[in-house]
Coordinates of C-alpha atoms and ligand atoms in Angstrom, one line a residue:
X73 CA 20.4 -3.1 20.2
X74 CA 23.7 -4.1 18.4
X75 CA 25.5 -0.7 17.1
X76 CA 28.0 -1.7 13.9
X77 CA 30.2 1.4 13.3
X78 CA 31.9 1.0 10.2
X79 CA 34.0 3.2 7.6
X80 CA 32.2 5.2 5.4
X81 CA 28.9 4.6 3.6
X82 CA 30.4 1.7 1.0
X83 CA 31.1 -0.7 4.3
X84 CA 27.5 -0.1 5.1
X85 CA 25.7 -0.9 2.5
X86 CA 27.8 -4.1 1.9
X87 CA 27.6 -5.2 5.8
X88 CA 24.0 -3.9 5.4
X89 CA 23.4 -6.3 2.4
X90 CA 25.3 -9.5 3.3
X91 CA 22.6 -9.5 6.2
X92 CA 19.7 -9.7 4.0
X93 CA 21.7 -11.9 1.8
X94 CA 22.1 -14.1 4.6
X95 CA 18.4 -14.0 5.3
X96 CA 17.4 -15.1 2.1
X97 CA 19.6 -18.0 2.0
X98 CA 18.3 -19.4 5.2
X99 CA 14.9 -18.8 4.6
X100 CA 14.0 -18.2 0.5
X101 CA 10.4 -17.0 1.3
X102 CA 11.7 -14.4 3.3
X103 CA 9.2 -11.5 4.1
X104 CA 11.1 -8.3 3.7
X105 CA 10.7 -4.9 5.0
X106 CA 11.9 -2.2 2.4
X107 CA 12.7 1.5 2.9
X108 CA 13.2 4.2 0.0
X109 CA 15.1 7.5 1.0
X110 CA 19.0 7.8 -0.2
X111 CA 20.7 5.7 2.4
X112 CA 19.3 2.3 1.1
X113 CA 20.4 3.0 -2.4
X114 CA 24.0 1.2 -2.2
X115 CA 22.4 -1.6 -0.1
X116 CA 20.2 -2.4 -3.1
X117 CA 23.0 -2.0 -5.7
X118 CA 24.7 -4.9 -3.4
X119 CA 21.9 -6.7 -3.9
X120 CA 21.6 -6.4 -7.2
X121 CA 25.3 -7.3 -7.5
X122 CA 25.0 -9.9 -5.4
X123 CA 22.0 -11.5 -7.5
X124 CA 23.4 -11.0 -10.7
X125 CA 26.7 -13.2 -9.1
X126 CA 24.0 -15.9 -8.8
X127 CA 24.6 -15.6 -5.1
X128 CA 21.1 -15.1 -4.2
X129 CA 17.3 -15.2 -5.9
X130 CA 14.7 -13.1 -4.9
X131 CA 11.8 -15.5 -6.7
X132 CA 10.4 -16.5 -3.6
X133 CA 10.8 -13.6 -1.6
X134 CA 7.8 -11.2 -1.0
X135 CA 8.0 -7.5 0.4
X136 CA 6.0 -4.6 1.8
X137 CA 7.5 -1.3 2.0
X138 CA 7.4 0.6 5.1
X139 CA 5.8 3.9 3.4
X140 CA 3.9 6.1 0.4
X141 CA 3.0 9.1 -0.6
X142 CA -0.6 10.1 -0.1
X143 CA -2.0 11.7 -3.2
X144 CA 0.4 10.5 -6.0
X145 CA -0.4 6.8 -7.9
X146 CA 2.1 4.2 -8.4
X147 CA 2.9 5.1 -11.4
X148 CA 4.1 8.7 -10.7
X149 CA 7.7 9.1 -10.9
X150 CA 8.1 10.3 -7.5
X151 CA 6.1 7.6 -6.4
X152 CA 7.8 4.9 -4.0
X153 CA 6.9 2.1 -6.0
X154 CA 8.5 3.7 -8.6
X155 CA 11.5 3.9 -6.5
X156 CA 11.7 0.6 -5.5
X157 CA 11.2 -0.7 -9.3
X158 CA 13.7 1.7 -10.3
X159 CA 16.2 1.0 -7.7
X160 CA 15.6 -2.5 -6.9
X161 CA 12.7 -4.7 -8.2
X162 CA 13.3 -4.3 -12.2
X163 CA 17.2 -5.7 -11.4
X164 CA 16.2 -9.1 -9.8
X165 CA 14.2 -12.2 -9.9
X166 CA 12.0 -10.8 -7.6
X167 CA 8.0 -11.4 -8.6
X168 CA 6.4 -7.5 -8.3
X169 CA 3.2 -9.2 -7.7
X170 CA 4.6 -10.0 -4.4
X171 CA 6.0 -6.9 -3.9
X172 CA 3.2 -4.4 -1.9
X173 CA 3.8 -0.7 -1.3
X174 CA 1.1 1.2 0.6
X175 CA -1.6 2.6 -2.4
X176 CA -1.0 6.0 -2.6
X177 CA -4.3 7.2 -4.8
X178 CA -6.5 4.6 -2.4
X179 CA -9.8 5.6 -2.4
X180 CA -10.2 5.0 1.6
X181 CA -6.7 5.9 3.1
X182 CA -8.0 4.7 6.4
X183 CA -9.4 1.5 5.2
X184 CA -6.1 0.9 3.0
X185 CA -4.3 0.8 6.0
X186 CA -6.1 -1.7 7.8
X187 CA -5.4 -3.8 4.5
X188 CA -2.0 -3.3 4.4
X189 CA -1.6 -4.5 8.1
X190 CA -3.7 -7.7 7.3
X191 CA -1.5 -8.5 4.5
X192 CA 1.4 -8.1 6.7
X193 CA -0.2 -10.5 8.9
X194 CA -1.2 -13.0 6.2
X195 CA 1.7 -13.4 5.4
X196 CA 3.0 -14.6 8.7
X197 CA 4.9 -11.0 9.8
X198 CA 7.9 -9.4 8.5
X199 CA 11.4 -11.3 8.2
X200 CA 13.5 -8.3 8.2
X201 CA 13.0 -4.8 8.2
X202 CA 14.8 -2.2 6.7
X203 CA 14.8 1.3 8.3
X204 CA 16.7 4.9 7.0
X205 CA 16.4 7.3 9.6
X206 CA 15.4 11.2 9.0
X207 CA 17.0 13.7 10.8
X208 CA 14.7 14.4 13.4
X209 CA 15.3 10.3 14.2
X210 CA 11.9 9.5 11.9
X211 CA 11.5 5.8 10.7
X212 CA 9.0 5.0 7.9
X213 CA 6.9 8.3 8.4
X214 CA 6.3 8.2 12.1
X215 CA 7.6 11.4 13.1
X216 CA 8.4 13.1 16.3
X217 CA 5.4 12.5 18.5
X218 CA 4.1 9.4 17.0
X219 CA 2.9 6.7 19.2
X220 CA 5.4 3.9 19.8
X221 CA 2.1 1.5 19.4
X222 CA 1.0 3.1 16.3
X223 CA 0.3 1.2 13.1
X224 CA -0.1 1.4 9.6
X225 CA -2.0 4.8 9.1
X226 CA -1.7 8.3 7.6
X227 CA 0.5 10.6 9.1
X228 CA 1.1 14.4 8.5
X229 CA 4.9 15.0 7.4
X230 CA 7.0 17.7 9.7
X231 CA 8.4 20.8 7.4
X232 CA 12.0 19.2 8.2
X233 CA 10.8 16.1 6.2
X234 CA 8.9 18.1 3.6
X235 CA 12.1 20.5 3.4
X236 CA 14.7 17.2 3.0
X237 CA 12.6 15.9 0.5
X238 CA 12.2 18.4 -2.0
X239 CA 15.5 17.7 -3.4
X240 CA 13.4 14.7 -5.4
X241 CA 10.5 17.3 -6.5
X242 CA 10.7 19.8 -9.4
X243 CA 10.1 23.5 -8.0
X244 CA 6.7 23.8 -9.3
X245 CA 5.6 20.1 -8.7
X246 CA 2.8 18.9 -6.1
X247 CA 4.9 17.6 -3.2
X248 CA 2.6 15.4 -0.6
X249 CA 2.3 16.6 3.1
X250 CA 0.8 13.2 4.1
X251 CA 1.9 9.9 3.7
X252 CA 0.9 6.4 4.3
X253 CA 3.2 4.4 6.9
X254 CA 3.8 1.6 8.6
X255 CA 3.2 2.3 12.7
X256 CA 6.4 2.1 14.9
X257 CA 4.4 -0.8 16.4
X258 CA 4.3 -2.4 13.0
X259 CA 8.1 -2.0 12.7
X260 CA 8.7 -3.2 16.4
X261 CA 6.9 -6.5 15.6
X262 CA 9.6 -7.2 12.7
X263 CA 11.7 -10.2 13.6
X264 CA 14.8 -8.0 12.9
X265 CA 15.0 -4.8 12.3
X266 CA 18.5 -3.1 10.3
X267 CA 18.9 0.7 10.4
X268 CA 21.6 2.2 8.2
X269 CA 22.4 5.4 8.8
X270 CA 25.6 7.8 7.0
X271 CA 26.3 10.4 7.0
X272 CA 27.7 14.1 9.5
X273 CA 23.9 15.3 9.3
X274 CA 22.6 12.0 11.0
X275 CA 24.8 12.2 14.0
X276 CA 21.9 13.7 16.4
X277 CA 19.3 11.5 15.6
X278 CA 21.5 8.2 16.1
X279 CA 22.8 9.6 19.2
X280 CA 19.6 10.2 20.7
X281 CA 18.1 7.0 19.3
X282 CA 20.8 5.2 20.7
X283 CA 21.5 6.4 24.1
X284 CA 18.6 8.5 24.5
X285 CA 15.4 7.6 26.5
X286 CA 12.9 6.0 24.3
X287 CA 10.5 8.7 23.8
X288 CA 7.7 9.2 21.2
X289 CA 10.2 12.5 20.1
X290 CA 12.7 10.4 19.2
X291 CA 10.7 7.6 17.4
X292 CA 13.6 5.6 16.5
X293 CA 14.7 5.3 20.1
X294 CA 11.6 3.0 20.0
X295 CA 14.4 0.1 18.5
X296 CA 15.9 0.1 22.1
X297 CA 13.3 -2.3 23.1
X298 CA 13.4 -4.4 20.1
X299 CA 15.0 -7.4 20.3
X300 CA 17.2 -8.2 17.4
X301 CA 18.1 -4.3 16.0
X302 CA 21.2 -3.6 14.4
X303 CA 22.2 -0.2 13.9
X304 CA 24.5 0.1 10.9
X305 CA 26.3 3.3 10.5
X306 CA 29.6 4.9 9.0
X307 CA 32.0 6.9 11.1
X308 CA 30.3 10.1 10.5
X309 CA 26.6 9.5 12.1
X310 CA 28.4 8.1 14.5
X311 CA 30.2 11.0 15.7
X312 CA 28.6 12.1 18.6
X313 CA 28.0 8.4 20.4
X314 CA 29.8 8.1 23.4
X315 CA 31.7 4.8 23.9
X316 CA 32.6 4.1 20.4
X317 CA 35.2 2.2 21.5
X318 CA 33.3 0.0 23.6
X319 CA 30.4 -0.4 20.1
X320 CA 33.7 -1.5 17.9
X321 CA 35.2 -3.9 20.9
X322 CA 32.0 -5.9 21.1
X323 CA 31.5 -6.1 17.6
X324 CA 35.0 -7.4 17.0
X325 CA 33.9 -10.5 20.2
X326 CA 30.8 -10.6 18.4
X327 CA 32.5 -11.5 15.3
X328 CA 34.8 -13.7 17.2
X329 CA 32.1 -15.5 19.1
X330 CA 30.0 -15.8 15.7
X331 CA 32.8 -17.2 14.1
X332 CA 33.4 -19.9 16.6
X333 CA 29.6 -21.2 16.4
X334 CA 29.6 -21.0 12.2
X335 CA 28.2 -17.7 11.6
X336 CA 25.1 -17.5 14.1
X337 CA 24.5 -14.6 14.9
X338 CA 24.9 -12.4 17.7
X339 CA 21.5 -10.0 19.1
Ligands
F6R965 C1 11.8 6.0 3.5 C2 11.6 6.3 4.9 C3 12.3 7.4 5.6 C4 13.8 7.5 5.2 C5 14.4 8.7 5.9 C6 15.8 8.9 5.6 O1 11.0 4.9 3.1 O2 10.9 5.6 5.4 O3 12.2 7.2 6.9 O4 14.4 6.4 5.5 O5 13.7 9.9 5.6 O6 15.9 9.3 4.2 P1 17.4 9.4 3.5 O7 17.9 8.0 3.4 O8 17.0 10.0 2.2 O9 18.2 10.3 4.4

């Protein structure tokens, strides 16, 4: 796991970016892994700057995103596709019939699930996954106690996630207690997965994802065994790591060693 502490929350979602800016280039078909949530927010206004500079096109690229409501349709304005067309897809080149967000008004949950893993699959696996993190060290919807195998499925949301995300609900509107997500095995199989976390109030859940045991109660800590995870985060969610020195050292060699063989990079 490569740990990138950085600034504040503006350095993340630009070194955030430039690594899915990066991906494209290399590879324009690029399957991408999406999250919704605050924290990806400035990512995708890089993005969005960065296509509008003409330094990257999305029309090749197709994307799944990691998780949806159960109970609201697409077209609700809490929905996640809604997000994701609001925040991201209606600003680039991107072709929204190659975008696919779990269906949250499927008929058969259990059956759309199976679906969306097939697609995944079809499509010859995720590029590049992007992951928020809740505060209880959640990725996607698998919270505390999910399997690290699991895949795309229904999962019941904890009363800390329903409780965070009110703040996007009007009082008297129907929040969901279930949601569609992507398994953590899903996530794991990724070929990289990027975290980005900011933020005082994230602090525990990045500490105990990154130098905690990997334990279903701290789903995140699942990236420990993942190959090429980066962990993006701003000074603040990274308050309680211990050896931040040694995290900024090796990302200055890495840099330094990256450099010196033109830009690979460094797991
Ligand atoms: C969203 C998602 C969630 C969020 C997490 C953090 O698609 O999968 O895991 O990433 O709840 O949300 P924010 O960024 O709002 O703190």
């Amino acid at each position: 796991m490569k740990v990138v502490i950085l600034k504040d929350a503006t350095e993340v979602a630009k070194y955030g970016a430039a690594i899915f800016v990066k991906q494209i280039k290399r590879k324009p078909s690029s399957v991408l892994g999406l999250a919704t949530g605050s924290t990806p927010v400035a990512m995708y206004e890089e993005l969005i700057s960065a296509y509008k500079n003409k330094d990257v096109s999305f029309s090749e690229v197709k994307s799944f995103n990691l998780d949806e409501y159960l109970g609201i349709a697409d077209d609700h304005p809490q929905s996640y596709r809604s997000f994701m067309n609001k925040e991201l897809f209606d600003h680039v080149d991107i072709d929204k019939s190659n975008t696919e967000v779990p269906p949250g008004d499927a008929e058969n949950p259990i059956e759309a699930c199976d679906i969306y893993e097939r697609k995944i699959f079809d499509c010859g696996g995720i590029d590049i996954q992007l992951l928020g993190i809740g505060r209880n060290a959640h990725i996607g919807f698998n919270e505390p106690s999910s399997s690290l195998g699991s895949r795309t499925r229904v999962k019941t949301l904890t009363q800390e996630t329903i409780d965070d995300n009110a703040r996007f609900f009007a009082k008297d509107e129907f929040q969901p207690h279930l949601a569609i997500t992507m398994g953590i095995g899903t996530i794991l199989e990724s070929k990289t997965v990027v975290l980005l976390a900011t933020g005082e109030n994230k602090a525990q859940a990045i500490v105990d994802t990154v130098q905690g045991p990997v334990t279903a109660h701290c789903p995140a800590s699942a990236l420990q065994l993942h190959r090429d995870a980066i962990v993006i985060i701003d000074e603040a969610a990274a308050s309680l790591l211990k050896n931040k020195d040694f995290f900024k050292k090796m990302e200055q060699e890495n840099m330094r060693l990256e450099e010196s063989l033109g830009n690979k990079r460094i797991v």
